[in-house]
GROMACS .gro file of C-alpha atoms in nm:
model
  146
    1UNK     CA    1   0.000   0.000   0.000
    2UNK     CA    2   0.166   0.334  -0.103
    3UNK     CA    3  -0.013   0.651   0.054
    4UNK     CA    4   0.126   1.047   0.149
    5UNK     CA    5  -0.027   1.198   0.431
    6UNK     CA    6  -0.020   1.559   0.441
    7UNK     CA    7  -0.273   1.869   0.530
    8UNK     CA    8  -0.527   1.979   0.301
    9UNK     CA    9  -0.758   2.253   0.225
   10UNK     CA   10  -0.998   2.019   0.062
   11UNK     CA   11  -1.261   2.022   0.310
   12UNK     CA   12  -1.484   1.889   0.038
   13UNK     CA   13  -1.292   1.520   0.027
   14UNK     CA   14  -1.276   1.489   0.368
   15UNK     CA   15  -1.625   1.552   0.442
   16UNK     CA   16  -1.708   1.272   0.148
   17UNK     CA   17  -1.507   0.987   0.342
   18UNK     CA   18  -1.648   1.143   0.661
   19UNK     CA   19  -1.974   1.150   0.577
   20UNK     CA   20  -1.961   0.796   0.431
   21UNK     CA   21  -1.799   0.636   0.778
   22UNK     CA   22  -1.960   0.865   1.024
   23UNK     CA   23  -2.295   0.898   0.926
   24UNK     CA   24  -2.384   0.615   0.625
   25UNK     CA   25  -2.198   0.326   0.842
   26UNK     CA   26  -2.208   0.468   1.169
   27UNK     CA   27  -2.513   0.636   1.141
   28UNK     CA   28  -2.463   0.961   1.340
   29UNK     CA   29  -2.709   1.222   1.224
   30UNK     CA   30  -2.570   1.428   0.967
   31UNK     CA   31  -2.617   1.767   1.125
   32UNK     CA   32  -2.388   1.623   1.383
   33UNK     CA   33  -2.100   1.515   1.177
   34UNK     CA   34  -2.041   1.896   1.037
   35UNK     CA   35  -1.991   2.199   1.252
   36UNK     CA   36  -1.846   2.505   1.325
   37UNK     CA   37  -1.518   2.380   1.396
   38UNK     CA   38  -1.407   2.297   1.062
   39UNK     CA   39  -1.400   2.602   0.949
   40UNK     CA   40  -1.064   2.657   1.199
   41UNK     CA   41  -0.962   2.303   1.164
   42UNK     CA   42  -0.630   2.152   0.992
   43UNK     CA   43  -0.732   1.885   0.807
   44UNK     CA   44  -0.530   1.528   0.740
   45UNK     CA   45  -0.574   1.394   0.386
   46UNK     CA   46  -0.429   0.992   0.328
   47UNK     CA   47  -0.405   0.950  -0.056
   48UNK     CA   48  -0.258   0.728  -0.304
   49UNK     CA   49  -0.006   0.876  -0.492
   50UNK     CA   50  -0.102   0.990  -0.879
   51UNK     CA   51  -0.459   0.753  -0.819
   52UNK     CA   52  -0.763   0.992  -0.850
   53UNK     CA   53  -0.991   0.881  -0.594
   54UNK     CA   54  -1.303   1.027  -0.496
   55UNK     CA   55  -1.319   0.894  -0.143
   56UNK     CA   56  -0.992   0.970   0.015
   57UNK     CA   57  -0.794   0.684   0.211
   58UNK     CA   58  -0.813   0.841   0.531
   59UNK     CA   59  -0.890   1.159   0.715
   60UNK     CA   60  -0.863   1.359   1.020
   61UNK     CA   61  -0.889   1.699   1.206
   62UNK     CA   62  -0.691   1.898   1.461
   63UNK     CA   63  -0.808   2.242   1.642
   64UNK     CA   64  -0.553   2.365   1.854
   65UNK     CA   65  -0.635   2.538   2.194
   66UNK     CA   66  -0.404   2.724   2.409
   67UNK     CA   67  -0.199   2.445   2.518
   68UNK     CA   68  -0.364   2.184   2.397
   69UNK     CA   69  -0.388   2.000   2.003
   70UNK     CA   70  -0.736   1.836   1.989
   71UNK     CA   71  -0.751   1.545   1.709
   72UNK     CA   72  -1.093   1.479   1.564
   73UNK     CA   73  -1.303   1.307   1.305
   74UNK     CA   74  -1.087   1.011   1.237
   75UNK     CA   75  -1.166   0.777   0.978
   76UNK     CA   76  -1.029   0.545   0.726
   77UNK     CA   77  -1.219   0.390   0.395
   78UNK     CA   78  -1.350   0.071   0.443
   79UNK     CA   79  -1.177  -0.078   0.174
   80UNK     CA   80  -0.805   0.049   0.364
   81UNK     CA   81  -0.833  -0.052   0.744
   82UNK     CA   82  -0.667  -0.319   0.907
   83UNK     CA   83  -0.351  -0.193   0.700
   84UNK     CA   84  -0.184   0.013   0.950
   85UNK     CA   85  -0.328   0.360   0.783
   86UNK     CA   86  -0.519   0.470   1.073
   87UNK     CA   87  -0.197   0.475   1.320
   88UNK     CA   88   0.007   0.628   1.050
   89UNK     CA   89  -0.271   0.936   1.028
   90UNK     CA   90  -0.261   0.974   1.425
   91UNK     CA   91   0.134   0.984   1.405
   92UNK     CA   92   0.130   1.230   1.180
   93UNK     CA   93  -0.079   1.453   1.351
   94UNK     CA   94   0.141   1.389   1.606
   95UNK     CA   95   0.449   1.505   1.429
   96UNK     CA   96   0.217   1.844   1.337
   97UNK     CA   97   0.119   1.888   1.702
   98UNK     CA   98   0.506   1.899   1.779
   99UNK     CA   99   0.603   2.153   1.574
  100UNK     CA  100   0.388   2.400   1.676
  101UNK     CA  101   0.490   2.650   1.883
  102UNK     CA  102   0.301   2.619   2.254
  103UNK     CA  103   0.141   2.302   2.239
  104UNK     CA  104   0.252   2.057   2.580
  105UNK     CA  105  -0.067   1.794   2.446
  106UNK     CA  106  -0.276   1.626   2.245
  107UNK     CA  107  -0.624   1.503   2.315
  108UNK     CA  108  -0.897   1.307   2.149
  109UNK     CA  109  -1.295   1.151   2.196
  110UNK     CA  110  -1.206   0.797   2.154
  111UNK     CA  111  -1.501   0.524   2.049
  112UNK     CA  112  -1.528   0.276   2.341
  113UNK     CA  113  -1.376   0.024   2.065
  114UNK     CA  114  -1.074   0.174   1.957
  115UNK     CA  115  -0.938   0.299   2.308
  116UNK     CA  116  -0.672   0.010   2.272
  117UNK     CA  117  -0.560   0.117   1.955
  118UNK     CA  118  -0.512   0.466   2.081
  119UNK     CA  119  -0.307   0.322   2.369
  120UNK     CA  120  -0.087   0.166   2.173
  121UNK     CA  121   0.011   0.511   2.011
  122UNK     CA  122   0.086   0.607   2.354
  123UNK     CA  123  -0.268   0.786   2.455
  124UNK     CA  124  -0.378   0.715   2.802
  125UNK     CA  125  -0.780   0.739   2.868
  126UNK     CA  126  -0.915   0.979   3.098
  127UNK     CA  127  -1.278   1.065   3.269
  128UNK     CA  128  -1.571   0.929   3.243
  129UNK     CA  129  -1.754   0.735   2.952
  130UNK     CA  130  -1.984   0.976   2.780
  131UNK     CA  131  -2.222   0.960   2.463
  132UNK     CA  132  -2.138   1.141   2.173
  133UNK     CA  133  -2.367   1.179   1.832
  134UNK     CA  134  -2.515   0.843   2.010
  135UNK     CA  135  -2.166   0.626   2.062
  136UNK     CA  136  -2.000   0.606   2.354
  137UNK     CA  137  -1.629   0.778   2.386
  138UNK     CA  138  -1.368   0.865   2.643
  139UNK     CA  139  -1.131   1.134   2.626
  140UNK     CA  140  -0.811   1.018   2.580
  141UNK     CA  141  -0.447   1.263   2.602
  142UNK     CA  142  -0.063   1.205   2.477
  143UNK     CA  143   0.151   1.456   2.683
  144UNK     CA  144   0.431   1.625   2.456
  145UNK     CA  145   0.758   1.588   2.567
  146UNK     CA  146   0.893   1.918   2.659
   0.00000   0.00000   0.00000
């Protein structure tokens, strides 16, 4: 599998593959998937090299806050998980979050299900479980190394 990873202003693409996981498979409303924050989002595009694709390979968000990175709206296509995409995206925005100036960590809403494979990229969970567009989550955070 050959893929680049990089930040996009195609807002467009990732709300396809978005909208496809989040609310066709997933089935959180649709009003739910979009909001405000995109507009100040960076956005994480996972593409194949020279293959025009409608549906991009993967996706992602960050909005930074004072200290703190905030990663969001994770997905991968259907047809690509199980490869090793998904971690690849989170490291990534991992290597964004430390090169910019101020930020000490980065936190995320994790599904119930995939708290594991956040672990393994070094997140720890944190607070309570909590609903969210109808799934349940728990925050998870990565602390920077100074």
């Amino acid at each position: 599998m050959s893929f680049q990873i990089n930040v996009t202003h195609d807002l467009e693409r990732c709300l396809k593959l978005r909208f496809a996981v989040f609310v066709d498979e997933q089935g959180v409303p649709i009003d739910e998937e979009r909001d405000a924050l995109d507009d100040d989002a960076v956005h994480i595009i996972a593409e194949e090299p020279d293959v025009p694709c409608v549906l991009p390979m993967a996706t992602a968000r960050m909005v930074c806050k004072g200290d703190v990175a905030k990663i969001g709206r994770v997905c991968v296509r259907q047809d690509q998980r199980g490869q090793g995409l998904g971690a690849e995206v989170i490291r990534h925005c991992l290597m964004l979050a430390r090169e910019w100036e101020g930020i000490t960590q980065v936190v995320l809403g994790s599904q119930i299900h995939a708290l594991g494979f956040y672990e393994a990229l070094g997140f720890e969970a944190f607070g309570p479980i909590y609903l969210d567009a109808g799934i349940e989550h728990q925050d998870m955070r990565l602390r920077l190394k100074d």
